[in-house]
Amino acid sequence: MQALADASQVTQLISEMGAWVDSKRQANPQHTFALVGIRSRGDVVAHRVAEQLDITQVGVLDITLYRDDLSEIASQPTVRTTEIDFSLDGLDVVLIDDVLMSGRSIRAALSSLMDMGRPRRVWLAVLVDRGTDVRELPIAADYVGLTHAGDEHVRVLVMPTDEKDAILLGEDAR
Amino acid sequence: MSDYAWPHRHLLGIEELSAEDIRFVLQTARGLEDVSTRSVKKVPALRGKVVANLFFEDSTRTSSSFQLAAQRLSADVLDFKGKGSSVSKGETLVDTAKTIEAMGVDVMVCRHHHSGAAHKLAANVGAHVVNAGDGQHEHPTQALLDLYTIAKRLDRLDTFDFTGLTVAIVGDIAHSRVARSNVLGLQKLGAKVILVGPTTLLPGAFRDLGCELSNDLDNVLPRVDVVNMLRVQFERIASQAFPSTREYAVLYGLTPERLARCKPEVVVMHPGPMNRGLEIDGEVADGPNSAILQQVTHGLAVRMAVLFLVSTTHQN
């Protein structure tokens, strides 16, 4: 099992994502920013970025009910709570996920967000982009921590949900 | 819970569910509850599916709740009432169901006055079947929404573990499928159940299920965390089960005076429709301890969860 990033590098990537969010915030001082992380690692990253920038409006999005593959997946989909306790209307929302691959999760997340309100603008920030060869929908991230276009499985571990910070590669990473 | 997969093609009763199954439904309902408070009260999870509401017995609230639940999951809904239909012309339940299934129905929600009707349907159709109340047998979604309401009011949403809780179910236990499903569900989650009512409406068989039986409501009330008042089902009571409604109200009606004997945070429930002034006083039904309207709200989330789970199961 190979590590694409170790703990200090993950911390650095999250810190850089925060700096990027802050640059957008500085450039748009009249707008209100909110962070929304996609379960089940994007939400953890979102909370860590929010802590870094002292952003209080942080939401957690569960996209299960918006997935387009409910009839295809092998196991029972588990519905968990979406926790966005503020109005999305008029906000600049940074949607955060750990890995961008096919783009279907982001499509589902965008549909879900639009059903909950009308943000002024939505940005997409991800820690890892798997590259456009594996993309199935015309979706690109506004911020990418690192790109890894290989065939190996990529798994992001982030504290406190996981015991350590790391980005792992290979079959064992499943 | 991450490796858990819902194993049931149908929801026919609480009896068939394990504690883990029940907790999974309730957790799923928790994830669905917020859909009803959003600006767009709809998710696309069951888009393209058809849910048929087969109600062979009157029930406005359960039927409406299932209808709205299906619509909030983006399913199409076919509403079928037994009265005035081909059933009254002599067609059997199974023939009616097969005819409706031939229209491309994915889920059948069935309410029927015969115990076992939902099981019969499940054995004869390819669609998923959800029991919305069969005779005096079971009313599983009512029990699940009651369990959800208790968990929410008593802060057990994280675990859905009812260990240490005591629940009184009061009234017409004999004719109540709600009571039966509730007893099974409450016990599976770890609660102690006390059934209270006149002897004529309190079958001794429930003692075999591990329930405490009592005819003395005043004695029971100080011990309970939840008191679930059942409707006196005059339409099901064939003989004289109690001398008068006046006496019933005096002995078993939940009045403000009786509520004062309970723990301050006691949760008062009623599956509805209520006979105000008989099994429950209006002041209690509308008071701060009452969770009656929450039960209705939670019914929607729980029924969405059930429709979602049976529809997306991969078990053949």
CSV table of C-alpha atoms in Angstrom, one decimal:
chain,number,residue,atom,x,y,z
A,1,MET,CA,0.0,0.0,0.0
A,2,GLN,CA,1.6,3.2,-1.2
A,3,ALA,CA,1.0,6.6,0.3
A,4,LEU,CA,0.3,9.4,-2.1
A,5,ALA,CA,0.5,11.9,0.8
A,6,ASP,CA,1.5,11.4,4.4
A,7,ALA,CA,0.0,13.2,7.5
A,8,SER,CA,2.0,16.4,7.1
A,9,GLN,CA,1.3,16.6,3.4
A,10,VAL,CA,-2.5,16.2,4.0
A,11,THR,CA,-2.3,18.9,6.6
A,12,GLN,CA,-0.5,21.1,4.1
A,13,LEU,CA,-3.1,20.3,1.4
A,14,ILE,CA,-6.0,21.2,3.7
A,15,SER,CA,-4.2,24.4,4.7
A,16,GLU,CA,-3.7,25.3,1.0
A,17,MET,CA,-7.4,24.6,0.3
A,18,GLY,CA,-8.2,27.0,3.2
A,19,ALA,CA,-5.9,29.6,1.7
A,20,TRP,CA,-7.6,29.3,-1.6
A,21,VAL,CA,-11.1,29.7,0.0
A,22,ASP,CA,-9.7,32.7,1.8
A,23,SER,CA,-8.5,34.3,-1.4
A,24,LYS,CA,-12.0,33.9,-2.9
A,25,ARG,CA,-13.4,35.5,0.3
A,26,GLN,CA,-11.0,38.4,0.2
A,27,ALA,CA,-11.8,39.0,-3.5
A,28,ASN,CA,-15.6,39.0,-2.7
A,29,PRO,CA,-15.8,40.8,0.7
A,30,GLN,CA,-19.4,41.8,0.1
A,31,HIS,CA,-20.5,38.1,-0.1
A,32,THR,CA,-21.2,35.6,2.7
A,33,PHE,CA,-19.3,32.4,2.4
A,34,ALA,CA,-20.4,29.0,3.6
A,35,LEU,CA,-18.7,25.6,3.3
A,36,VAL,CA,-20.6,22.4,2.5
A,37,GLY,CA,-18.8,19.1,2.7
A,38,ILE,CA,-20.0,15.9,1.1
A,39,ARG,CA,-20.2,12.9,3.4
A,40,SER,CA,-18.2,11.0,4.4
A,41,ARG,CA,-14.8,12.7,4.1
A,42,GLY,CA,-15.5,16.0,2.4
A,43,ASP,CA,-17.5,17.0,5.5
A,44,VAL,CA,-14.4,16.4,7.7
A,45,VAL,CA,-12.2,18.4,5.4
A,46,ALA,CA,-14.8,21.2,5.3
A,47,HIS,CA,-14.8,21.4,9.1
A,48,ARG,CA,-11.1,21.6,9.2
A,49,VAL,CA,-11.0,24.4,6.6
A,50,ALA,CA,-13.7,26.2,8.5
A,51,GLU,CA,-11.8,26.0,11.7
A,52,GLN,CA,-8.7,27.4,10.0
A,53,LEU,CA,-10.7,30.4,8.6
A,54,ASP,CA,-13.1,30.8,11.4
A,55,ILE,CA,-16.1,30.3,9.1
A,56,THR,CA,-19.2,29.4,11.1
A,57,GLN,CA,-21.5,28.4,8.4
A,58,VAL,CA,-20.5,24.8,7.7
A,59,GLY,CA,-22.9,22.2,6.4
A,60,VAL,CA,-22.8,18.5,5.8
A,61,LEU,CA,-24.4,17.0,2.7
A,62,ASP,CA,-25.5,13.4,2.4
A,63,ILE,CA,-26.1,12.6,-1.3
A,64,THR,CA,-27.5,9.1,-1.1
A,65,LEU,CA,-31.0,10.1,-2.1
A,66,TYR,CA,-29.6,11.9,-5.2
A,67,ARG,CA,-27.4,9.1,-6.5
A,68,ASP,CA,-28.2,7.9,-10.0
A,69,ASP,CA,-27.0,4.3,-9.4
A,70,LEU,CA,-29.3,3.2,-6.6
A,71,SER,CA,-30.4,0.2,-8.7
A,72,GLU,CA,-26.9,-0.8,-9.6
A,73,ILE,CA,-24.8,-0.7,-6.4
A,74,ALA,CA,-24.2,-4.0,-4.7
A,75,SER,CA,-25.0,-3.1,-1.1
A,76,GLN,CA,-27.9,-1.3,0.5
A,77,PRO,CA,-27.4,2.5,0.3
A,78,THR,CA,-27.3,4.0,3.7
A,79,VAL,CA,-29.1,7.3,4.1
A,80,ARG,CA,-27.6,9.6,6.6
A,81,THR,CA,-28.5,13.1,7.8
A,82,THR,CA,-27.8,16.3,5.8
A,83,GLU,CA,-27.0,19.0,8.3
A,84,ILE,CA,-27.2,22.5,6.8
A,85,ASP,CA,-28.8,24.7,9.4
A,86,PHE,CA,-28.6,27.9,7.5
A,87,SER,CA,-30.3,29.2,4.4
A,88,LEU,CA,-28.3,28.8,1.2
A,89,ASP,CA,-30.1,31.6,-0.5
A,90,GLY,CA,-27.6,34.2,-1.9
A,91,LEU,CA,-24.5,32.6,-0.3
A,92,ASP,CA,-21.2,31.8,-2.0
A,93,VAL,CA,-20.9,28.1,-1.2
A,94,VAL,CA,-17.7,26.2,-1.4
A,95,LEU,CA,-18.6,22.5,-2.0
A,96,ILE,CA,-15.9,20.3,-0.6
A,97,ASP,CA,-15.1,16.6,-1.4
A,98,ASP,CA,-12.1,14.4,-0.8
A,99,VAL,CA,-11.8,12.9,-4.3
A,100,LEU,CA,-13.2,13.9,-7.7
A,101,MET,CA,-13.5,11.0,-10.0
A,102,SER,CA,-16.5,10.3,-12.3
A,103,GLY,CA,-18.2,13.6,-11.3
A,104,ARG,CA,-21.5,11.8,-10.4
A,105,SER,CA,-21.2,12.6,-6.7
A,106,ILE,CA,-20.8,16.2,-7.5
A,107,ARG,CA,-23.7,16.1,-9.9
A,108,ALA,CA,-25.8,14.6,-7.1
A,109,ALA,CA,-24.5,17.2,-4.6
A,110,LEU,CA,-25.3,20.1,-6.8
A,111,SER,CA,-28.9,18.8,-7.4
A,112,SER,CA,-29.3,18.4,-3.7
A,113,LEU,CA,-28.0,21.9,-2.9
A,114,MET,CA,-30.3,23.5,-5.5
A,115,ASP,CA,-33.3,21.7,-3.9
A,116,MET,CA,-32.4,23.3,-0.6
A,117,GLY,CA,-32.0,26.9,-1.7
A,118,ARG,CA,-30.5,29.1,-4.3
A,119,PRO,CA,-26.8,29.9,-3.6
A,120,ARG,CA,-25.4,32.9,-5.4
A,121,ARG,CA,-22.5,30.8,-6.6
A,122,VAL,CA,-21.1,27.4,-5.9
A,123,TRP,CA,-17.3,26.6,-6.1
A,124,LEU,CA,-15.9,23.1,-6.0
A,125,ALA,CA,-12.8,22.3,-4.0
A,126,VAL,CA,-11.3,18.7,-3.8
A,127,LEU,CA,-8.2,17.3,-2.2
A,128,VAL,CA,-7.6,14.8,-5.0
A,129,ASP,CA,-8.6,14.9,-8.7
A,130,ARG,CA,-8.4,11.6,-10.5
A,131,GLY,CA,-8.0,13.3,-13.8
A,132,THR,CA,-10.3,13.9,-16.8
A,133,ASP,CA,-9.9,10.4,-18.3
A,134,VAL,CA,-12.1,8.9,-15.6
A,135,ARG,CA,-14.7,11.7,-15.7
A,136,GLU,CA,-18.1,10.7,-16.8
A,137,LEU,CA,-19.8,14.1,-16.6
A,138,PRO,CA,-18.6,17.5,-17.6
A,139,ILE,CA,-17.6,18.6,-14.1
A,140,ALA,CA,-14.3,20.2,-13.1
A,141,ALA,CA,-13.1,21.5,-9.7
A,142,ASP,CA,-12.2,25.1,-9.0
A,143,TYR,CA,-9.6,24.0,-6.5
A,144,VAL,CA,-7.6,20.8,-6.7
A,145,GLY,CA,-5.1,19.8,-4.0
A,146,LEU,CA,-3.3,17.2,-6.1
A,147,THR,CA,-4.0,15.2,-9.3
A,148,HIS,CA,-3.5,11.5,-9.5
A,149,ALA,CA,-4.5,10.0,-12.8
A,150,GLY,CA,-3.3,6.4,-12.2
A,151,ASP,CA,-5.6,3.3,-12.1
A,152,GLU,CA,-5.0,2.6,-8.4
A,153,HIS,CA,-7.8,3.1,-5.9
A,154,VAL,CA,-7.3,6.3,-3.9
A,155,ARG,CA,-8.5,6.5,-0.3
A,156,VAL,CA,-8.3,9.7,1.8
A,157,LEU,CA,-8.0,9.3,5.5
A,158,VAL,CA,-8.7,12.4,7.6
A,159,MET,CA,-8.8,13.0,11.4
A,160,PRO,CA,-10.8,12.9,13.5
A,161,THR,CA,-13.0,10.5,11.5
A,162,ASP,CA,-9.9,8.4,10.8
A,163,GLU,CA,-7.0,7.6,13.1
A,164,LYS,CA,-4.5,9.5,11.0
A,165,ASP,CA,-4.2,11.8,8.0
A,166,ALA,CA,-3.1,10.1,4.8
A,167,ILE,CA,-3.9,9.6,1.1
A,168,LEU,CA,-3.4,5.9,0.2
A,169,LEU,CA,-3.0,4.2,-3.2
A,170,GLY,CA,-3.6,0.7,-4.4
A,171,GLU,CA,-6.0,-2.2,-3.8
A,172,ASP,CA,-5.3,-2.3,-0.1
A,173,ALA,CA,-6.5,1.2,0.1
A,174,ARG,CA,-10.1,-0.1,-0.4
B,1,MET,CA,-23.6,-0.7,10.8
B,2,SER,CA,-21.5,0.0,7.7
B,3,ASP,CA,-21.7,-3.6,6.4
B,4,TYR,CA,-25.4,-3.9,7.2
B,5,ALA,CA,-27.8,-4.4,4.3
B,6,TRP,CA,-31.5,-4.3,4.7
B,7,PRO,CA,-32.6,-7.9,4.1
B,8,HIS,CA,-36.4,-7.5,3.5
B,9,ARG,CA,-38.3,-7.3,0.2
B,10,HIS,CA,-41.5,-6.4,2.1
B,11,LEU,CA,-42.5,-4.8,5.4
B,12,LEU,CA,-45.2,-7.1,6.7
B,13,GLY,CA,-44.8,-6.7,10.5
B,14,ILE,CA,-42.5,-5.8,13.3
B,15,GLU,CA,-42.4,-9.5,14.2
B,16,GLU,CA,-40.1,-10.2,11.2
B,17,LEU,CA,-37.7,-7.4,12.0
B,18,SER,CA,-34.6,-7.7,14.1
B,19,ALA,CA,-33.5,-4.9,16.4
B,20,GLU,CA,-30.8,-4.0,13.9
B,21,ASP,CA,-33.5,-3.9,11.1
B,22,ILE,CA,-35.6,-1.5,13.2
B,23,ARG,CA,-32.7,0.7,14.0
B,24,PHE,CA,-31.7,0.9,10.4
B,25,VAL,CA,-35.2,2.0,9.4
B,26,LEU,CA,-35.2,4.6,12.1
B,27,GLN,CA,-31.7,5.9,11.1
B,28,THR,CA,-32.9,6.1,7.5
B,29,ALA,CA,-35.9,8.1,8.6
B,30,ARG,CA,-33.6,10.4,10.5
B,31,GLY,CA,-31.9,11.1,7.2
B,32,LEU,CA,-35.2,11.7,5.5
B,33,GLU,CA,-36.8,13.9,8.1
B,34,ASP,CA,-35.3,17.2,6.8
B,35,VAL,CA,-36.8,16.7,3.3
B,36,SER,CA,-40.2,17.9,4.6
B,37,THR,CA,-38.7,21.2,5.9
B,38,ARG,CA,-36.9,22.2,2.8
B,39,SER,CA,-38.0,24.6,0.1
B,40,VAL,CA,-38.2,21.7,-2.4
B,41,LYS,CA,-39.9,18.9,-0.4
B,42,LYS,CA,-38.8,16.2,-2.7
B,43,VAL,CA,-35.8,14.0,-3.5
B,44,PRO,CA,-35.3,11.9,-6.6
B,45,ALA,CA,-34.6,8.6,-4.9
B,46,LEU,CA,-37.6,6.7,-6.3
B,47,ARG,CA,-38.0,8.5,-9.5
B,48,GLY,CA,-39.6,6.2,-12.1
B,49,LYS,CA,-41.1,3.9,-9.5
B,50,VAL,CA,-44.8,3.4,-9.0
B,51,VAL,CA,-46.3,3.0,-5.5
B,52,ALA,CA,-49.9,1.7,-5.3
B,53,ASN,CA,-52.0,2.5,-2.2
B,54,LEU,CA,-54.4,-0.4,-1.8
B,55,PHE,CA,-56.8,0.6,1.0
B,56,PHE,CA,-59.6,-1.9,1.5
B,57,GLU,CA,-60.4,-0.2,4.8
B,58,ASP,CA,-61.1,3.4,5.6
B,59,SER,CA,-58.0,5.4,6.7
B,60,THR,CA,-57.5,8.9,5.6
B,61,ARG,CA,-54.4,9.7,7.7
B,62,THR,CA,-52.4,6.6,6.9
B,63,SER,CA,-53.3,6.7,3.3
B,64,SER,CA,-52.4,10.4,3.0
B,65,SER,CA,-49.2,9.8,4.9
B,66,PHE,CA,-48.1,7.0,2.5
B,67,GLN,CA,-49.2,9.0,-0.5
B,68,LEU,CA,-47.1,12.1,0.5
B,69,ALA,CA,-44.2,9.9,1.5
B,70,ALA,CA,-44.1,8.3,-1.9
B,71,GLN,CA,-44.4,11.6,-3.7
B,72,ARG,CA,-41.6,13.1,-1.6
B,73,LEU,CA,-39.4,10.3,-3.0
B,74,SER,CA,-40.6,11.2,-6.5
B,75,ALA,CA,-42.5,8.0,-7.0
B,76,ASP,CA,-45.8,8.0,-9.0
B,77,VAL,CA,-48.7,7.1,-6.8
B,78,LEU,CA,-51.8,5.0,-7.7
B,79,ASP,CA,-54.6,5.4,-5.2
B,80,PHE,CA,-56.9,2.5,-5.0
B,81,LYS,CA,-59.9,2.5,-2.6
B,82,GLY,CA,-61.6,-0.8,-1.9
B,83,LYS,CA,-65.1,0.7,-1.6
B,84,GLY,CA,-66.8,1.3,-4.9
B,85,SER,CA,-64.2,-0.8,-6.7
B,86,SER,CA,-64.2,-4.2,-8.4
B,87,VAL,CA,-63.7,-5.6,-4.9
B,88,SER,CA,-67.3,-4.8,-4.0
B,89,LYS,CA,-68.2,-6.6,-7.2
B,90,GLY,CA,-66.7,-9.8,-5.8
B,91,GLU,CA,-63.1,-9.8,-7.0
B,92,THR,CA,-60.6,-11.3,-4.6
B,93,LEU,CA,-57.8,-9.4,-3.0
B,94,VAL,CA,-55.2,-11.3,-5.0
B,95,ASP,CA,-56.9,-10.8,-8.3
B,96,THR,CA,-57.3,-7.1,-7.6
B,97,ALA,CA,-53.6,-6.9,-6.7
B,98,LYS,CA,-52.4,-8.8,-9.7
B,99,THR,CA,-54.5,-6.5,-12.0
B,100,ILE,CA,-52.9,-3.5,-10.4
B,101,GLU,CA,-49.5,-5.0,-10.6
B,102,ALA,CA,-50.0,-5.6,-14.3
B,103,MET,CA,-50.0,-1.8,-14.6
B,104,GLY,CA,-46.4,-1.7,-13.7
B,105,VAL,CA,-46.5,-1.2,-9.9
B,106,ASP,CA,-43.3,-1.5,-7.9
B,107,VAL,CA,-44.6,-1.2,-4.4
B,108,MET,CA,-48.0,-2.0,-2.9
B,109,VAL,CA,-49.1,-0.5,0.3
B,110,CYS,CA,-52.0,-2.5,1.7
B,111,ARG,CA,-54.5,-1.8,4.4
B,112,HIS,CA,-57.0,-4.6,4.9
B,113,HIS,CA,-59.6,-5.6,7.6
B,114,HIS,CA,-58.3,-9.2,7.5
B,115,SER,CA,-55.3,-10.2,9.5
B,116,GLY,CA,-52.7,-11.7,7.2
B,117,ALA,CA,-53.9,-9.9,4.1
B,118,ALA,CA,-50.4,-8.3,3.5
B,119,HIS,CA,-48.7,-11.7,3.9
B,120,LYS,CA,-51.1,-13.1,1.3
B,121,LEU,CA,-50.4,-10.3,-1.1
B,122,ALA,CA,-46.6,-10.7,-0.7
B,123,ALA,CA,-46.9,-14.4,-1.5
B,124,ASN,CA,-48.8,-13.7,-4.7
B,125,VAL,CA,-47.3,-10.6,-6.3
B,126,GLY,CA,-43.9,-9.7,-7.5
B,127,ALA,CA,-44.1,-6.1,-6.2
B,128,HIS,CA,-42.8,-5.1,-2.8
B,129,VAL,CA,-45.6,-5.1,-0.2
B,130,VAL,CA,-45.8,-2.8,2.8
B,131,ASN,CA,-48.4,-3.6,5.5
B,132,ALA,CA,-50.4,-0.5,6.4
B,133,GLY,CA,-52.5,-2.3,8.9
B,134,ASP,CA,-54.1,-5.8,8.6
B,135,GLY,CA,-57.0,-6.6,10.8
B,136,GLN,CA,-56.0,-7.0,14.4
B,137,HIS,CA,-52.6,-8.3,13.5
B,138,GLU,CA,-50.0,-5.6,12.9
B,139,HIS,CA,-49.5,-2.0,11.9
B,140,PRO,CA,-45.7,-1.8,11.5
B,141,THR,CA,-45.3,1.7,10.2
B,142,GLN,CA,-47.4,3.1,13.1
B,143,ALA,CA,-45.1,1.3,15.6
B,144,LEU,CA,-41.9,2.5,13.8
B,145,LEU,CA,-43.1,6.1,13.8
B,146,ASP,CA,-44.0,5.7,17.5
B,147,LEU,CA,-40.5,4.4,18.2
B,148,TYR,CA,-39.0,7.3,16.3
B,149,THR,CA,-41.0,9.8,18.2
B,150,ILE,CA,-40.0,8.3,21.5
B,151,ALA,CA,-36.3,8.3,20.5
B,152,LYS,CA,-36.6,11.9,19.5
B,153,ARG,CA,-38.4,13.1,22.5
B,154,LEU,CA,-36.2,11.2,24.9
B,155,ASP,CA,-32.9,12.0,23.2
B,156,ARG,CA,-32.1,8.5,22.0
B,157,LEU,CA,-31.7,9.3,18.3
B,158,ASP,CA,-28.0,8.4,18.2
B,159,THR,CA,-28.5,4.8,19.4
B,160,PHE,CA,-32.2,4.0,19.2
B,161,ASP,CA,-31.6,2.0,22.3
B,162,PHE,CA,-34.5,2.0,24.7
B,163,THR,CA,-32.9,0.2,27.6
B,164,GLY,CA,-34.2,1.6,30.9
B,165,LEU,CA,-37.3,3.1,29.4
B,166,THR,CA,-40.8,2.0,30.5
B,167,VAL,CA,-43.7,2.5,28.2
B,168,ALA,CA,-47.4,2.2,29.1
B,169,ILE,CA,-49.9,1.4,26.4
B,170,VAL,CA,-53.4,2.1,27.6
B,171,GLY,CA,-56.8,1.1,26.5
B,172,ASP,CA,-58.3,-1.2,24.0
B,173,ILE,CA,-55.3,-3.6,23.7
B,174,ALA,CA,-57.5,-6.5,22.5
B,175,HIS,CA,-58.5,-5.0,19.2
B,176,SER,CA,-55.3,-3.0,18.6
B,177,ARG,CA,-52.8,-3.9,15.9
B,178,VAL,CA,-51.0,-0.8,17.0
B,179,ALA,CA,-50.5,-2.2,20.5
B,180,ARG,CA,-49.2,-5.5,19.1
B,181,SER,CA,-46.7,-3.9,16.8
B,182,ASN,CA,-45.6,-1.4,19.5
B,183,VAL,CA,-45.1,-4.1,22.1
B,184,LEU,CA,-42.9,-6.1,19.6
B,185,GLY,CA,-40.9,-3.0,18.6
B,186,LEU,CA,-40.4,-1.5,22.0
B,187,GLN,CA,-39.2,-4.8,23.5
B,188,LYS,CA,-36.8,-5.4,20.6
B,189,LEU,CA,-35.2,-2.0,21.3
B,190,GLY,CA,-35.0,-2.8,25.0
B,191,ALA,CA,-37.9,-1.0,26.6
B,192,LYS,CA,-40.2,-2.5,29.3
B,193,VAL,CA,-43.9,-2.4,28.3
B,194,ILE,CA,-46.9,-2.2,30.7
B,195,LEU,CA,-50.3,-2.7,29.1
B,196,VAL,CA,-53.2,-1.0,30.9
B,197,GLY,CA,-56.9,-1.4,30.4
B,198,PRO,CA,-60.1,-3.1,31.6
B,199,THR,CA,-59.7,-6.9,31.8
B,200,THR,CA,-62.1,-7.4,29.0
B,201,LEU,CA,-59.8,-5.5,26.7
B,202,LEU,CA,-56.5,-6.9,28.0
B,203,PRO,CA,-55.7,-10.4,26.7
B,204,GLY,CA,-53.6,-12.5,29.0
B,205,ALA,CA,-51.6,-13.7,26.0
B,206,PHE,CA,-49.6,-10.4,26.1
B,207,ARG,CA,-48.2,-11.6,29.5
B,208,ASP,CA,-46.5,-14.4,27.5
B,209,LEU,CA,-44.8,-11.7,25.4
B,210,GLY,CA,-43.2,-10.4,28.5
B,211,CYS,CA,-45.5,-7.4,29.2
B,212,GLU,CA,-46.7,-6.4,32.6
B,213,LEU,CA,-50.6,-6.2,32.6
B,214,SER,CA,-52.5,-3.8,34.8
B,215,ASN,CA,-56.0,-2.5,35.4
B,216,ASP,CA,-54.8,0.4,37.5
B,217,LEU,CA,-53.7,3.4,35.4
B,218,ASP,CA,-53.1,5.6,38.5
B,219,ASN,CA,-50.7,3.1,39.9
B,220,VAL,CA,-48.7,2.7,36.6
B,221,LEU,CA,-48.4,6.3,35.6
B,222,PRO,CA,-45.6,7.4,38.0
B,223,ARG,CA,-43.3,4.7,36.7
B,224,VAL,CA,-43.5,5.4,33.0
B,225,ASP,CA,-41.5,7.5,30.6
B,226,VAL,CA,-44.1,7.2,27.8
B,227,VAL,CA,-47.8,6.8,27.9
B,228,ASN,CA,-49.4,5.7,24.6
B,229,MET,CA,-53.2,6.2,24.7
B,230,LEU,CA,-55.1,4.0,22.3
B,231,ARG,CA,-58.3,4.9,20.6
B,232,VAL,CA,-61.4,2.9,21.9
B,233,GLN,CA,-62.3,1.2,18.6
B,234,PHE,CA,-66.1,1.1,18.9
B,235,GLU,CA,-66.3,-0.3,15.4
B,236,ARG,CA,-64.4,-3.4,16.5
B,237,ILE,CA,-65.9,-4.0,19.9
B,238,ALA,CA,-68.7,-6.5,19.3
B,239,SER,CA,-69.9,-7.0,22.8
B,240,GLN,CA,-70.1,-4.9,25.9
B,241,ALA,CA,-66.4,-4.6,26.9
B,242,PHE,CA,-67.0,-2.0,29.6
B,243,PRO,CA,-70.1,-0.7,31.4
B,244,SER,CA,-70.2,2.8,29.9
B,245,THR,CA,-68.0,5.3,28.2
B,246,ARG,CA,-68.3,7.5,31.2
B,247,GLU,CA,-66.8,4.8,33.4
B,248,TYR,CA,-64.1,4.1,30.9
B,249,ALA,CA,-63.2,7.8,30.9
B,250,VAL,CA,-63.1,7.9,34.7
B,251,LEU,CA,-60.9,4.8,35.0
B,252,TYR,CA,-58.7,5.1,31.9
B,253,GLY,CA,-58.9,8.6,30.5
B,254,LEU,CA,-55.7,10.6,30.6
B,255,THR,CA,-56.7,13.8,32.4
B,256,PRO,CA,-54.6,16.8,33.6
B,257,GLU,CA,-54.9,15.3,37.1
B,258,ARG,CA,-53.6,12.0,36.0
B,259,LEU,CA,-50.8,13.7,34.0
B,260,ALA,CA,-49.7,15.4,37.2
B,261,ARG,CA,-49.0,11.9,38.6
B,262,CYS,CA,-46.4,11.3,35.9
B,263,LYS,CA,-42.8,12.2,35.6
B,264,PRO,CA,-42.5,15.8,34.4
B,265,GLU,CA,-41.0,14.9,31.1
B,266,VAL,CA,-43.4,12.0,30.3
B,267,VAL,CA,-44.2,11.7,26.6
B,268,VAL,CA,-47.9,11.4,25.8
B,269,MET,CA,-48.8,9.7,22.6
B,270,HIS,CA,-51.9,8.7,20.7
B,271,PRO,CA,-52.1,7.1,17.2
B,272,GLY,CA,-55.2,9.0,16.3
B,273,PRO,CA,-58.0,9.7,15.6
B,274,MET,CA,-58.6,10.7,19.2
B,275,ASN,CA,-61.9,10.5,21.1
B,276,ARG,CA,-61.3,13.6,23.1
B,277,GLY,CA,-62.8,13.4,26.6
B,278,LEU,CA,-62.9,9.6,26.4
B,279,GLU,CA,-59.4,8.2,26.3
B,280,ILE,CA,-57.6,11.5,26.4
B,281,ASP,CA,-58.5,15.0,27.7
B,282,GLY,CA,-58.2,17.8,25.2
B,283,GLU,CA,-56.0,19.8,27.5
B,284,VAL,CA,-53.5,16.9,27.7
B,285,ALA,CA,-53.7,16.2,24.0
B,286,ASP,CA,-52.7,19.8,23.2
B,287,GLY,CA,-50.3,20.2,26.1
B,288,PRO,CA,-46.5,20.3,26.2
B,289,ASN,CA,-46.1,16.6,27.0
B,290,SER,CA,-48.1,15.6,24.0
B,291,ALA,CA,-46.2,14.3,21.0
B,292,ILE,CA,-49.3,13.5,19.0
B,293,LEU,CA,-48.7,15.9,16.1
B,294,GLN,CA,-45.0,15.0,16.1
B,295,GLN,CA,-46.1,11.4,15.5
B,296,VAL,CA,-47.9,12.5,12.4
B,297,THR,CA,-44.8,14.4,11.1
B,298,HIS,CA,-42.5,11.5,11.9
B,299,GLY,CA,-44.9,9.1,10.2
B,300,LEU,CA,-44.0,10.8,6.9
B,301,ALA,CA,-40.2,10.3,7.4
B,302,VAL,CA,-40.7,6.7,8.6
B,303,ARG,CA,-42.9,5.8,5.7
B,304,MET,CA,-40.4,7.4,3.3
B,305,ALA,CA,-37.7,5.3,4.9
B,306,VAL,CA,-39.8,2.1,4.5
B,307,LEU,CA,-40.7,2.8,0.9
B,308,PHE,CA,-37.0,3.6,0.1
B,309,LEU,CA,-35.6,0.5,1.8
B,310,VAL,CA,-38.0,-2.1,0.3
B,311,SER,CA,-37.6,-0.5,-3.1
B,312,THR,CA,-33.8,-0.4,-3.1
B,313,THR,CA,-33.2,-3.8,-1.5
B,314,HIS,CA,-31.3,-6.2,-3.8
B,315,GLN,CA,-32.6,-9.3,-2.1
B,316,ASN,CA,-34.6,-11.6,-4.5
